[in-house]
Coordinates of C-alpha atoms in Angstrom, one line a residue:
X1 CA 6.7 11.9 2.5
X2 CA 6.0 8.2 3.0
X3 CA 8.3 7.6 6.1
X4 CA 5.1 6.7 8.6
X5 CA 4.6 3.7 5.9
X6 CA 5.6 0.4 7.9
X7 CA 8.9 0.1 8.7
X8 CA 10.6 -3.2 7.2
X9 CA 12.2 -5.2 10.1
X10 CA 15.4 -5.0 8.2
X11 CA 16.0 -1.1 8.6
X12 CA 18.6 -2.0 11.2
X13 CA 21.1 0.3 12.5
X14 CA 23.7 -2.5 12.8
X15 CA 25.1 -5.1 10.3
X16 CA 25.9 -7.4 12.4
X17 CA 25.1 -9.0 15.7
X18 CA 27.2 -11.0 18.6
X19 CA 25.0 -12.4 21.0
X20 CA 26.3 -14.8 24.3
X21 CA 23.1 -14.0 25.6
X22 CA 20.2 -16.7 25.7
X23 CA 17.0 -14.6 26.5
X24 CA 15.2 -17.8 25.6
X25 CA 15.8 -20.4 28.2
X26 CA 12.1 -20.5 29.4
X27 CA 10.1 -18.5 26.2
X28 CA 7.2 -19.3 27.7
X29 CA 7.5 -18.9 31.6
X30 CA 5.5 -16.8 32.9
X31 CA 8.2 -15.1 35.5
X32 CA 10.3 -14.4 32.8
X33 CA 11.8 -11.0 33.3
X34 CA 10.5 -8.8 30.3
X35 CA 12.4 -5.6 30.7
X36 CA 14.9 -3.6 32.9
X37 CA 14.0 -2.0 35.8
X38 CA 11.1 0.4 34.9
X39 CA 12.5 1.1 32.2
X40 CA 9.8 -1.0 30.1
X41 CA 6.1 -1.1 30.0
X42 CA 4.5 -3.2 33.0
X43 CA 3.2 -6.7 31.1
X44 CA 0.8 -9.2 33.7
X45 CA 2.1 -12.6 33.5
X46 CA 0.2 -15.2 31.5
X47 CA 0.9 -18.3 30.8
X48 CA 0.8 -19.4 26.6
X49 CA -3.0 -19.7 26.4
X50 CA -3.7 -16.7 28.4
X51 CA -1.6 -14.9 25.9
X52 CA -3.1 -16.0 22.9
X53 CA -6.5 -15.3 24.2
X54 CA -5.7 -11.9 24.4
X55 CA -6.6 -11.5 20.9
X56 CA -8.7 -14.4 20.8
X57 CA -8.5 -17.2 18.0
X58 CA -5.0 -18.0 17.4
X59 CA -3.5 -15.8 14.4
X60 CA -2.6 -17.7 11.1
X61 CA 1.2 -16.4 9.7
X62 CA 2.5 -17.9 6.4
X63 CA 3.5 -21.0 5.9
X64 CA 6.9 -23.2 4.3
X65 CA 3.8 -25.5 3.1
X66 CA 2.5 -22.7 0.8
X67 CA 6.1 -21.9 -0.3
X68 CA 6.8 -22.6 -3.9
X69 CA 10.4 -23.7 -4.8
X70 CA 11.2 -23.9 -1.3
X71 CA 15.2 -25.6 -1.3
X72 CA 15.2 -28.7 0.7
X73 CA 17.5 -27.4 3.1
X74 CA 14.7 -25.1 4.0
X75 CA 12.1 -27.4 3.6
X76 CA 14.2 -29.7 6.3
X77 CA 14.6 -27.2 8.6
X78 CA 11.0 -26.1 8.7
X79 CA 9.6 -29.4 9.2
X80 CA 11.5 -29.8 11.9
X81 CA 10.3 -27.1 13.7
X82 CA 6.7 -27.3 12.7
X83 CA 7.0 -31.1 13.9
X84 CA 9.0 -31.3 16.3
X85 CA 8.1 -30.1 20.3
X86 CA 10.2 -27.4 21.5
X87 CA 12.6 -29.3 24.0
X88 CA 13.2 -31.8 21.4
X89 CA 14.3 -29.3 18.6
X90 CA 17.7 -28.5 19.5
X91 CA 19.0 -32.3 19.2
X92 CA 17.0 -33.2 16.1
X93 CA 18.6 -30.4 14.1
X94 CA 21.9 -31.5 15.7
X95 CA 21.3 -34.9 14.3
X96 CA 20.6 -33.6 10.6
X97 CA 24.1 -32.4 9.8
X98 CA 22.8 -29.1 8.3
X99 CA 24.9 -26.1 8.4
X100 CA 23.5 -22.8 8.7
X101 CA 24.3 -18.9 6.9
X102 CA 22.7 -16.3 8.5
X103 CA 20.3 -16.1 5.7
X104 CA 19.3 -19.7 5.9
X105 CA 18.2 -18.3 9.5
X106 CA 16.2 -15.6 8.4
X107 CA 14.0 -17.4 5.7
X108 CA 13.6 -20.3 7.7
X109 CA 12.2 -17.8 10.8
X110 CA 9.9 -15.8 8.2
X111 CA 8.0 -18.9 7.4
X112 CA 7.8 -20.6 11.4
X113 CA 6.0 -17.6 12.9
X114 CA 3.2 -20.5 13.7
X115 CA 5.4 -22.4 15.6
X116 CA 7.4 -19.6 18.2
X117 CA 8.5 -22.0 21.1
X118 CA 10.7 -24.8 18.2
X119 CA 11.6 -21.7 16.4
X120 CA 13.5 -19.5 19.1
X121 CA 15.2 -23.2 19.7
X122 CA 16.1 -23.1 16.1
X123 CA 17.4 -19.0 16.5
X124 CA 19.7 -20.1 19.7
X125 CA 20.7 -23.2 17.7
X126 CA 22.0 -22.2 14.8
X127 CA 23.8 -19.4 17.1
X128 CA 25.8 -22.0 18.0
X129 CA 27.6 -21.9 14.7
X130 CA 27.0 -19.1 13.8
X131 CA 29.4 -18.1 16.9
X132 CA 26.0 -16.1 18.0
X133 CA 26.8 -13.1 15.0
X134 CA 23.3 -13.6 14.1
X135 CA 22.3 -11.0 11.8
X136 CA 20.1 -7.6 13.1
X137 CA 17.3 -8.8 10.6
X138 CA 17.0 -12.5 12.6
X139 CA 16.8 -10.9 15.7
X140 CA 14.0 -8.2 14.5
X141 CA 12.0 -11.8 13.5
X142 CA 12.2 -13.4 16.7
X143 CA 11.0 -10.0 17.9
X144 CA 8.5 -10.0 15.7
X145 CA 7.0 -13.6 15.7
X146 CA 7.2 -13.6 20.0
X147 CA 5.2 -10.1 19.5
X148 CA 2.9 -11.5 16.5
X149 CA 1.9 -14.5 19.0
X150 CA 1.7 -12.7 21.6
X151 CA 4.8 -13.9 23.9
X152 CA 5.5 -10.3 25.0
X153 CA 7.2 -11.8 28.1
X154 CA 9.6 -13.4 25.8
X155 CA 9.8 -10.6 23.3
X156 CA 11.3 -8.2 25.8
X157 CA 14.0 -10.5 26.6
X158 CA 15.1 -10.7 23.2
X159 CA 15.3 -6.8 23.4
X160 CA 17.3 -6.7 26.2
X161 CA 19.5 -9.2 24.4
X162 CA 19.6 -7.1 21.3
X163 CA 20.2 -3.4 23.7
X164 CA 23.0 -5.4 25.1
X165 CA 24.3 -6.0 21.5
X166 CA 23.5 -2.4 20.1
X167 CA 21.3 -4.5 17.6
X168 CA 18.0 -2.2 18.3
X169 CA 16.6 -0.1 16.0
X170 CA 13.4 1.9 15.0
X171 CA 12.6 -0.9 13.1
X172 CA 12.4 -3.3 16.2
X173 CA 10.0 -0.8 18.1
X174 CA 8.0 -0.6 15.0
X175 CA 7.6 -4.5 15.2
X176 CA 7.2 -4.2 18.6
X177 CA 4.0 -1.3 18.3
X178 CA 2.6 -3.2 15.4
X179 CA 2.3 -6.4 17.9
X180 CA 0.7 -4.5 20.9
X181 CA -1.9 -3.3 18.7
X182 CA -3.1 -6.6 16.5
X183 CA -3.8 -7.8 20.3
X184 CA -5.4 -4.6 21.3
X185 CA -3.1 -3.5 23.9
X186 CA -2.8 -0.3 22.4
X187 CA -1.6 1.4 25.7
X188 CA 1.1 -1.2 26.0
X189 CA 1.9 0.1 22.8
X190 CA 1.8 4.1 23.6
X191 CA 4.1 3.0 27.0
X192 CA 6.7 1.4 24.8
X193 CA 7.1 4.3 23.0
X194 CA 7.6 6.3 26.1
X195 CA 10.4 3.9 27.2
X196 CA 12.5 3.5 23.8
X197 CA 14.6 5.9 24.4
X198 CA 15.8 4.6 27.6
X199 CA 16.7 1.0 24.7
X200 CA 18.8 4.1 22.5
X201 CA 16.5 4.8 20.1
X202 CA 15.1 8.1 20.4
X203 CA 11.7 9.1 20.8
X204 CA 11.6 11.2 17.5
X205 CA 8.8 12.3 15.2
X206 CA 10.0 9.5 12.9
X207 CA 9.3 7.2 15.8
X208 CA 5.9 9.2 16.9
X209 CA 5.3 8.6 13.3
X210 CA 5.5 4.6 12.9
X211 CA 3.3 4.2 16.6
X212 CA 0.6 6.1 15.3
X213 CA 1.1 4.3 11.9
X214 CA 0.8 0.6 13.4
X215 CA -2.7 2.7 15.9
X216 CA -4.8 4.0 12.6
X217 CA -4.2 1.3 10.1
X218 CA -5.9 -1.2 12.7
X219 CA -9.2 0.6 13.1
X220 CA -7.7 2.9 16.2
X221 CA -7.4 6.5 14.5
X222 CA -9.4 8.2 18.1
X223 CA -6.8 6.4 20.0
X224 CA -3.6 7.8 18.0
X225 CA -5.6 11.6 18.0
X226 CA -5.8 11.5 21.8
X227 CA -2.4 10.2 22.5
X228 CA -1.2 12.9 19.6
X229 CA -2.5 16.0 21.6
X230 CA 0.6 14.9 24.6
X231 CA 2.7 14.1 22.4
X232 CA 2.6 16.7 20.5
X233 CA 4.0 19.3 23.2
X234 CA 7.1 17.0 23.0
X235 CA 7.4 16.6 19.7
X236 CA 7.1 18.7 16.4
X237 CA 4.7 17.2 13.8
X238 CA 4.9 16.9 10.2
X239 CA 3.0 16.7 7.2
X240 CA 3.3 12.4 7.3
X241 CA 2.0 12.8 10.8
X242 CA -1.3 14.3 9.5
X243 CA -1.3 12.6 6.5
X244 CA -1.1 9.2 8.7
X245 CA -4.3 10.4 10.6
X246 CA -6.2 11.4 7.6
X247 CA -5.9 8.1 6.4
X248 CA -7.2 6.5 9.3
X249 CA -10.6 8.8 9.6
X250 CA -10.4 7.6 5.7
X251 CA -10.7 4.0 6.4
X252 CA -13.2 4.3 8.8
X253 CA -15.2 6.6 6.7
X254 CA -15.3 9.7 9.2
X255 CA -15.5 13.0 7.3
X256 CA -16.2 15.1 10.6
X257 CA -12.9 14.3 12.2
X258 CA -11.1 13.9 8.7
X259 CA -12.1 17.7 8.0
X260 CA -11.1 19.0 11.6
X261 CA -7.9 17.2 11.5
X262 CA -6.8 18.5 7.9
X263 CA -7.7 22.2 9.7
X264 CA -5.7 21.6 12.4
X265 CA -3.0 20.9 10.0
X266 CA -3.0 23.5 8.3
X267 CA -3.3 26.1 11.0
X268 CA -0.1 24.1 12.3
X269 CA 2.1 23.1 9.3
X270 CA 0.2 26.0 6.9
X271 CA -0.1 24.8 3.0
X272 CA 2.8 23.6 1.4
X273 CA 2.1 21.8 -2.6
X274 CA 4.5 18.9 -1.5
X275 CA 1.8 17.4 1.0
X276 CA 0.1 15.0 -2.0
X277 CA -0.8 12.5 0.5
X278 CA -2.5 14.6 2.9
X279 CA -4.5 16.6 0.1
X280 CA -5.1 13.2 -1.3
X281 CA -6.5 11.6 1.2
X282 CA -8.5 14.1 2.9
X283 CA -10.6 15.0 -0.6
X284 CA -11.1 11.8 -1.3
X285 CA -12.9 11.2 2.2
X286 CA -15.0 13.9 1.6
X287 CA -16.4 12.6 -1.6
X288 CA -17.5 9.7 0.7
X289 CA -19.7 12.0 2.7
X290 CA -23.4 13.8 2.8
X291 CA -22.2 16.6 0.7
X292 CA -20.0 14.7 -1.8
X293 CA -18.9 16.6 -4.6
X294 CA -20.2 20.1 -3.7
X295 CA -17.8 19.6 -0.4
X296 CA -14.7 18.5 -2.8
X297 CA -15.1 21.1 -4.9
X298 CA -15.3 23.6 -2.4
X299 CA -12.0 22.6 -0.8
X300 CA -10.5 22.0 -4.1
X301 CA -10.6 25.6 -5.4
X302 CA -9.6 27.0 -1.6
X303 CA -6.3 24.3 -2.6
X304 CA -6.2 25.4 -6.4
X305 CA -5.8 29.2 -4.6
X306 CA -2.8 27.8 -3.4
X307 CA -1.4 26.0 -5.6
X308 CA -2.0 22.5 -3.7
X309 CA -3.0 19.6 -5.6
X310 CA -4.1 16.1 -4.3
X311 CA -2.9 12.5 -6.2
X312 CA -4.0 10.1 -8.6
X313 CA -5.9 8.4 -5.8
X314 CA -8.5 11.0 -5.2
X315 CA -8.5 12.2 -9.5
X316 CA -9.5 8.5 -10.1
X317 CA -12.1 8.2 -7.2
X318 CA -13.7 11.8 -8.5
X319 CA -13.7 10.6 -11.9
X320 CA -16.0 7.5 -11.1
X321 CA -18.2 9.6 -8.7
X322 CA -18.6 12.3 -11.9
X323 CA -19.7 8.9 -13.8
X324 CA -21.9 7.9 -11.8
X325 CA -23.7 10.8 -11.6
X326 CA -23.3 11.7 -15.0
X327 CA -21.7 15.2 -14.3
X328 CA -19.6 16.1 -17.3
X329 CA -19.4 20.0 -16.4
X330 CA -17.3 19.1 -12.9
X331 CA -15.3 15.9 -14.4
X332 CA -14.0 18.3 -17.1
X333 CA -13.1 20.9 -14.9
X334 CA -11.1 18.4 -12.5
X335 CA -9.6 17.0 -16.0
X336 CA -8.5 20.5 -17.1
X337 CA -7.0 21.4 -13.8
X338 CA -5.1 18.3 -12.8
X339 CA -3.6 17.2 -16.2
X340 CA -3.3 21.0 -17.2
X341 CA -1.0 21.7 -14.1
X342 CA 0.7 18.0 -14.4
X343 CA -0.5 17.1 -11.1
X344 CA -0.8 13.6 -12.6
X345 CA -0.8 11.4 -15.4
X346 CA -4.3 9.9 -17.0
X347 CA -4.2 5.9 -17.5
X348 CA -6.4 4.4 -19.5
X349 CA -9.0 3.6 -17.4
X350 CA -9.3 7.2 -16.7
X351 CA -9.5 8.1 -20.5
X352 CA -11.9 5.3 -20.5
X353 CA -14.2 7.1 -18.0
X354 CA -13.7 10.3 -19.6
X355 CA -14.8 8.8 -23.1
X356 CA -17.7 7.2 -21.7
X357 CA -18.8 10.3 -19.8
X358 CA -18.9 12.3 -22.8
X359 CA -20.7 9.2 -24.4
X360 CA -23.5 9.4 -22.1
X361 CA -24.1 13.2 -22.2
X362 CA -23.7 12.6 -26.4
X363 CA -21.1 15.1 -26.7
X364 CA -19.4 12.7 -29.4
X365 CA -17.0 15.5 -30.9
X366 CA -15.2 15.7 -27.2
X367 CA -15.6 12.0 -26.8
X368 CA -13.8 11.4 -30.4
X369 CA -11.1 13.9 -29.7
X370 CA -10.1 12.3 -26.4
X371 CA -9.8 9.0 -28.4
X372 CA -7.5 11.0 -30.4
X373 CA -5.3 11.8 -27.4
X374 CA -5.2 7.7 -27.3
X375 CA -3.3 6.7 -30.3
X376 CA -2.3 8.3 -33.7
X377 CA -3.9 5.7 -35.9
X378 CA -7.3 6.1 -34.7
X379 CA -6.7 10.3 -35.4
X380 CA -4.1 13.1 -34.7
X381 CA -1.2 12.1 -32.2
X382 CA -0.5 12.8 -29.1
X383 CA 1.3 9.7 -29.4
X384 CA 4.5 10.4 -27.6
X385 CA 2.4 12.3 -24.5
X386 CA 0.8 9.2 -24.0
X387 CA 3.6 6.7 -24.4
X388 CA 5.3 9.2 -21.6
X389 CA 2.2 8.5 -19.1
X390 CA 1.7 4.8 -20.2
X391 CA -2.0 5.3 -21.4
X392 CA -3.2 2.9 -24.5
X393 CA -6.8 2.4 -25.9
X394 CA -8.0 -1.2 -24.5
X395 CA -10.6 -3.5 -25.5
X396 CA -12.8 -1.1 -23.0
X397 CA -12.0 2.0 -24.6
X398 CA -12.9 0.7 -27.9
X399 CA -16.1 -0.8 -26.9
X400 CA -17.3 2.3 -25.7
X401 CA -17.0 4.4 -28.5
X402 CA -17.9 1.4 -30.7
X403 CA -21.3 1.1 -29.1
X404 CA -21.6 5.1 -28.9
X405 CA -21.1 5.5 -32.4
X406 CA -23.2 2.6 -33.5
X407 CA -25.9 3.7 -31.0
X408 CA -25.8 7.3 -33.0
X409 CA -25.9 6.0 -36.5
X410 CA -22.5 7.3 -37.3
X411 CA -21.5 3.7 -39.1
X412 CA -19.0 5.4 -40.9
X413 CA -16.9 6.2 -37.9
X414 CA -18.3 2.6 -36.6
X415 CA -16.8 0.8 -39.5
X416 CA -13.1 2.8 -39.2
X417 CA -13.2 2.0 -35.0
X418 CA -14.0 -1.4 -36.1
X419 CA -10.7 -1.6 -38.3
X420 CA -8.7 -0.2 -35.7
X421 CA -10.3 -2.7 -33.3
X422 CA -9.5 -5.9 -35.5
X423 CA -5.9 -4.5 -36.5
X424 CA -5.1 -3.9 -32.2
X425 CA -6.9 -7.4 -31.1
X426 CA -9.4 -6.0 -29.4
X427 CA -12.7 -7.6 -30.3
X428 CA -16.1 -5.7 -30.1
X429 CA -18.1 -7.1 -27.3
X430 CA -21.2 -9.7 -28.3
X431 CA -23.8 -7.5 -27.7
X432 CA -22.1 -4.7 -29.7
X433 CA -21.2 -6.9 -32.6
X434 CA -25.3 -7.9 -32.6
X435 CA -26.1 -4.4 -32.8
X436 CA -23.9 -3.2 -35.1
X437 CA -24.9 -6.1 -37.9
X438 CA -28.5 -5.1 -37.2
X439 CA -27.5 -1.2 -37.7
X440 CA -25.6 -1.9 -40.3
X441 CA -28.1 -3.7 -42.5
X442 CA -30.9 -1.1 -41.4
X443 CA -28.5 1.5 -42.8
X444 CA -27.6 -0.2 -46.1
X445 CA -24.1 -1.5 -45.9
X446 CA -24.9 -4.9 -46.1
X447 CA -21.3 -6.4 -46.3
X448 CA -19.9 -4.5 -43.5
X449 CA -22.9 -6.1 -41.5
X450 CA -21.4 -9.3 -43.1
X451 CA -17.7 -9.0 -41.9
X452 CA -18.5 -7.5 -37.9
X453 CA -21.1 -11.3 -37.8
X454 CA -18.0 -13.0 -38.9
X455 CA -15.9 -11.9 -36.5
X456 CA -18.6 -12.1 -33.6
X457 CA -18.7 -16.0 -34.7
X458 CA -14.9 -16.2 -34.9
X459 CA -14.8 -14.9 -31.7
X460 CA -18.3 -16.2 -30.2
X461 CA -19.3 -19.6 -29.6
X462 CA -23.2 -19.0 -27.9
X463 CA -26.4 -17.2 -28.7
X464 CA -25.4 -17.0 -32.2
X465 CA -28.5 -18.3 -33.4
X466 CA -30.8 -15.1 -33.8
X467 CA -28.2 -12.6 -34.8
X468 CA -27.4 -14.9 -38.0
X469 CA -30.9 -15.6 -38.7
X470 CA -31.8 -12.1 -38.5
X471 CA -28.7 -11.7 -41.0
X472 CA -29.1 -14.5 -43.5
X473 CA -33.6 -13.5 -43.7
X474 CA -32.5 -9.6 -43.9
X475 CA -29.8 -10.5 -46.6
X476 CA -32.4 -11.9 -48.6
X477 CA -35.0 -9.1 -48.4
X478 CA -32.5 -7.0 -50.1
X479 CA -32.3 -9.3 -52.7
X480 CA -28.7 -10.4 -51.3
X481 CA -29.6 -13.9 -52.1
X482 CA -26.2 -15.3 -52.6
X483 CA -24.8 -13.8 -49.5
X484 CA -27.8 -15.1 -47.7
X485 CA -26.8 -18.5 -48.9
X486 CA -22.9 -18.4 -47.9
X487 CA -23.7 -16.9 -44.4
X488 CA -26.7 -20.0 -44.3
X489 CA -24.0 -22.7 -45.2
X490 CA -21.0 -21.0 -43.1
X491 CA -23.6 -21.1 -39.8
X492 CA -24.4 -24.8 -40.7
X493 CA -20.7 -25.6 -40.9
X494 CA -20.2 -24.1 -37.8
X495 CA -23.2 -25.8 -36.0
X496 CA -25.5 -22.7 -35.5
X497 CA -28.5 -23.7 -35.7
X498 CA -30.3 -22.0 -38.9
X499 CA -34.2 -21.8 -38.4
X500 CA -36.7 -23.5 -40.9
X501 CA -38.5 -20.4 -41.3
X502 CA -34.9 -19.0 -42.7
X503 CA -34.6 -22.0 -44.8
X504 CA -38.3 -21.3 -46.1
X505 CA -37.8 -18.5 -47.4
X506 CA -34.5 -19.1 -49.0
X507 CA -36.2 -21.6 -50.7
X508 CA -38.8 -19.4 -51.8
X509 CA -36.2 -16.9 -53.4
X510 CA -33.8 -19.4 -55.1
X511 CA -36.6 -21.1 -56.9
X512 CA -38.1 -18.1 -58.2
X513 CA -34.5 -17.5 -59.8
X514 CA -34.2 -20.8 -61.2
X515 CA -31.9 -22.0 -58.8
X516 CA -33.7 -25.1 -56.9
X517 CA -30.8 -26.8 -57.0
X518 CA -28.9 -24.6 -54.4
X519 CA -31.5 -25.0 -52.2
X520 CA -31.3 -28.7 -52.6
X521 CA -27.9 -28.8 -51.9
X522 CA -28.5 -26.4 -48.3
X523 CA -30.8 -28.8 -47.1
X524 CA -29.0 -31.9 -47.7
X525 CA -26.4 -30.3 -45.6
X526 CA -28.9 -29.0 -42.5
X527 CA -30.5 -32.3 -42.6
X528 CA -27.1 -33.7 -42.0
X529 CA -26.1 -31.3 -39.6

């Protein structure tokens, strides 16, 4: 699986290059010869602006400006080119001195893609002394960047250059399909395949593979379908093959011909539990469509049947849609089916989801026991299971069951998550911590209420002012007067503002004990604050 992924330009069949040929004399002439004798596809002849307006507005490719750390050799050399006009290139890189490797070549052509004309000067330049062994990667870029701008003129020479060298690979047609397609000559792009095997590279389901790869992933997917019903009497198809179309109907969100391409598959390649991908991709498209998650489920049993699973990709996506519609029956049985068989391994944020499903449907003993799956210290273990699948209870994880269990009145749980929050660094969230000092109070634990407001103004710096009010007049009413006082004269410290009506009735309280004087003191300090 994975070979209709992009091909990298440096999956060369060569390792070296020795080139006498310049292909790059006139780059930009419009009678340039672009192939052999039919034996390439036919290209009009356009000058530079009638090429680039094939795709319209003029592409944008990286740049040695937004290059970090770039070595000042490199930096040279790209200025150059980016500055300098194309017949003047040649002799000012002569005049700097600077000798070339073959990898200075490369880097230095990955970041002039902008600039084609000064940087095939540059490529026949430094061939100079580089006794023309340029490397099979340098060549796939000037491949690549005449394609990319739309110099297909040019581009061809350089692969008659490269034929003439044995330098071609799959990875140079790749370049060369990806090109044709970004300027929406997808039929020039179809026609090269039918040609490459006439440059030695064989027209392969490998090859059929990376065409339709560079057609789908640009919007095109009805394009690589009608070309793959020829082809297809040529050429054998895989599971990538499918799986490359699947994705495209995907991405363009068509479920009709997603679910007629994944029968055709299977009445062609039948089921086999090694096509993730395809299963993958094709369930997950269907969760995007009218039926949704009665249409998933239906195909996932018929793939359960035979033991064919899809990937994380489509679990994760199910798992949200479950959330969403707060469907705990179906997001358990997907849970049961696909960590049960080890078709994949939970993160957190699909424990998270999990947690806060059963949250919502207040099914708090299943919601507490997957917590327990999350870290021994909060309950049981399953410690080493999730170390193996790299799953740890986050700040998100907490705060959900933190709220849930404040929400239920289950404080005593609340006050152990809240441990176990501190002791990990994860901090309840402001509007939890407010809730939980109100709860907390209402349900008679008035110091725990004290320690989750210190840590909320620890942690907190705004709309502090009501939640310690409420704590210092509540403290108070309970006869917690000296409490009351320390959380008055900690908020004054820290510049919350503490109300008048608070301060009233402090004073009301500490004078009826005989203690005035305390009062006193408070307001000498909130009249200085």
């Amino acid at each position: 699986m994975g070979k209709h992924r992009k091909l990298s330009l440096r999956e060369d069949s060569s390792s070296s290059s020795s080139s006498k040929v310049d292909p790059y004399k006139k780059p930009y002439s419009s009678s340039a010869s672009h192939h052999a004798r039919n034996s390439a596809p036919h290209h009009q002849k356009h000058q530079d602006l009638q090429q680039q307006q094939q795709i319209g507005k003029r592409p944008t490719f990286p740049s040695y400006l937004e290059t970090p750390n770039l070595p000042p050799k490199m930096k040279l050399l790209c200025e150059i080119i980016a500055n300098t006009p194309s017949l003047g290139v040649e002799t000012v890189l002569e005049d700097t001195g600077i000798r070339v490797s073959r990898e200075d070549v490369e880097e230095v052509l990955k970041l002039s893609y902008g600039f084609p004309g000064p940087a095939v000067k540059f490529f026949r330049w430094s061939g100079h002394q580089l006794n023309d062994k340029h490397s099979p990667y340098a060549w796939n870029l000037v491949v690549d960047l005449l394609g990319k701008n739309s110099l297909f003129d040019a581009m061809w020479d350089a692969i008659k250059s490269m034929k003439k060298e044995g330098l071609l690979s799959l990875a140079t047609f790749a370049s060369v399909f990806s090109s044709y397609v970004e300027a929406n000559q997808i039929q020039e792009a179809i026609m090269t395949f039918e040609v490459m095997d006439q440059y030695g590279c064989p027209r392969d389901i490998v090859a059929l593979n990376s065409l339709l790869s560079a057609i789908c992933s640009h919007g095109n997917t009805r394009h690589a379908k009608e070309f793959l019903g020829i082809a297809k009497d040529k050429i054998r198809l895989d599971a990538d093959t499918y799986a490359i179309l699947l994705e495209g109907w995907a991405n363009e969100g068509n479920v009709d011909s997603a679910r007629q391409t994944f029968t055709e598959m299977v009445a062609d390649i039948g089921w086999d539990p090694r096509n993730v991908l395809a299963y993958d991709t094709v369930l997950t498209t269907f969760l995007k469509g009218p039926d949704g998650m009665h249409s998933v489920m239906k195909f996932f049993d018929t793939m359960r049947d035979r033991r064919c699973y899809p990937g994380m990709k489509f679990f994760k996506a199910a798992l949200e849609e479950c959330l969403k519609k707060v469907d705990v029956k179906t997001a358990q049985l997907l849970w049961d089916e696909m960590i049960g068989k080890n078709c994949c391994s939970p993160d957190t944020e699909m424990y998270n989801s999990m947690i806060a499903l059963h949250c919502y449907v207040k099914d708090t003993s299943l919601a507490i026991s997957l917590l327990d799956e999350m870290d021994t210290s909060l309950a049981i273990s399953l410690l080493d299971e999730m170390v193996y699948n790299g799953a740890f209870p986050d700040v998100q994880t907490y705060n959900i069951l933190f709220q849930f269990l404040i929400k239920i009145r289950r404080l005593k749980d609340a006050s152990t998550m809240f441990s176990e929050m501190i002791k990990n660094e994860c901090v309840p969230s402001h509007a939890n911590c407010s809730s939980a000092v109100k709860m907390y109070m209402d349900g008679g634990d008035p110091y725990m209420a004290i320690k989750v407001w210190k840590c909320m103004i620890e942690n907190f710096h705004s709309q502090l002012e009501d939640i310690s009010n409420f704590l210092v007049v509540e403290l108070r009413e309970i006869n917690k007067v000296p409490e009351a006082v320390k959380c008055a004269e900690d908020m004054i410290d820290r510049g919350i503002k503490l109300s008048s009506s608070s301060l009233s009735k402090l004073k009301q309280s500490l004078t009826k004990s005989g203690k005035a004087f305390v009062y006193d003191e408070l307001l000498r300090k909130w009249k200085t604050h």
